[in-house]
């Protein structure tokens, strides 16, 4: 079963064609890892999946849990269970992180967190940030922790994670990755995770990896294998290698 | 018999409306309460916990009581400043006289309300506040026009004296109507090591407000903060400024304003910090949000340095509400309207007013109620 199906998707940003005729699908109850050099279109892809404005879908179709969402708004997609963590989330002056977390939970800002929620906030080391304005003066790692916690509170079915591991220290990385893994496993949801590094693979159980290069998908295979290749030979060589497959993940059938 | 029953003298309908402007009907939570309705002071009472620490009465009554008070009248505000000050000098109906006694710490806010209930009235008041040496107090004053009144004008002169080592936090809330002309004329003098915080909150539509209160930081290490939260809608014209003159050694001024303009409202936010002492500091911050194309917002910061060593800075940003922020919140399952309202509420952050917790919650309630009422 696939949670997401993307067919022949082309996306323009500021009038420039960034994704060209992309076709792929994401599996239910699985985490997927997306590699790709800077500027290859990874953020563009996630943004287009989430329906963010200024990412113009010029052709193609996106189906989420069997529903065609190509023309649906951000809010509708969010309500269907799709969430995104931002690579560069905006600062919102005056809006407190605590209030936003409550809204993510579907609570009113005057409601209280329950014990379990409080524990998770504490685990994310964000208790002291509840009264702070969203992202204002947050360090890179603090932003990531706040993004991921918001997403978990939203109880999504598909998590689109844009480099949750960049700029975070070793401990935070372990925390973020473990919590993502725990959530995905428990809720039976799926994830699409952009990364440039391999460390996150130690914590997140993912069998599915691929590479985005110049607006096209390549190398549908195990993420650790992709990462090893990239480290050895770089992206260009990697996508030209013999494990090159452009039509989706097939290898798991033998297992 | 409990004290608050005495407020029964003030009609219930009025109390209800003034509550929306921050007046607390339960006087237990206030150190004192003052009501001036139309042309007369109808109520003035100090909570018994604060007897001897506060003096509260009509300015005219205070002038009878204290001959020295003459010396405080028209000292900071020039009688001949404009037609409005001249009118008040000619004929006025009173106003509040508040005096915080030396060293007194007033832990509950002192509240006053200037109310217009009569049609075509031109209310003219002259207020005097004296925070004596080492005193500490919060004052909240609400200016309200009864909703059934069509046209009216409010001309208010206020002179505020914050003496050596005193701390005065003064919050003015305006709840006028679409047909009110408002001309406050205020000035404050701040002594050695004294702090004056002047907050202005205007959330409801108003026809036309123009004010430019001044603070004279004459004392060594004196500090003034002007903070304002302004919500201009329905063709309101708001021309709001504040001026700080830093004459004392080590004096400081800070101005923070948050303005939202929509539906044909026109807002001009001015700020002037004048550094006349080599050792003084000032910062001015103005942030404005434009919600539609019919509204207009202008920020005019002015910084003047007359001595080497003066350090005055400013930052101003006016613009449309950020689509990126709206979208971000929409990815968190909020609707567009919810996202906009959350951003607006956050933007009008009452935290900038430096109020004690209880008062903070109340002002927040007023601000949020207005932001939601659209
Ligand atoms: N708003 C924009 N205006 C102009 N060009 C843009 C815009 N957003 C993205 N692009 C361009 O689109 C291309 C893909 O950008 P994208 O952010 O998707 O890359 P990425 O794969 O996420 O890169 P990185 O690994 O650096 O995050 C880049 O060349 C980028 O400059
Ligand atoms: Mg990116």
Coordinates of N, CA and C and ligand atoms in Angstrom, one line a residue, chain A residues 38-39 41-44 87 162-163 194 196, ligand 2:
Chain A
X38 N 22.8 20.2 -2.9 CA 22.2 21.5 -2.7 C 21.6 22.1 -4.0
X39 N 20.4 22.6 -3.9 CA 19.7 23.2 -5.0 C 19.1 22.2 -6.0
X41 N 16.4 20.5 -5.6 CA 14.9 20.6 -5.7 C 14.2 19.8 -4.5
X42 N 14.9 19.4 -3.5 CA 14.3 18.7 -2.4 C 13.3 19.5 -1.6
X43 N 13.7 20.7 -1.2 CA 12.7 21.5 -0.5 C 11.5 21.9 -1.4
X44 N 11.8 22.1 -2.7 CA 10.8 22.4 -3.6 C 9.8 21.2 -3.7
X87 N 12.7 23.9 6.6 CA 14.2 24.1 6.7 C 14.5 25.4 7.3
X162 N 12.2 18.3 6.4 CA 13.3 18.9 5.6 C 14.5 19.1 6.5
X163 N 15.5 18.2 6.3 CA 16.7 18.3 7.1 C 16.5 18.5 8.6
X194 N 14.4 14.5 4.3 CA 15.6 15.0 3.5 C 16.8 15.0 4.4
X196 N 21.4 15.2 4.5 CA 22.7 15.3 3.8 C 23.7 14.3 4.5
Ligands
LIG2 MG1 16.4 22.4 1.0

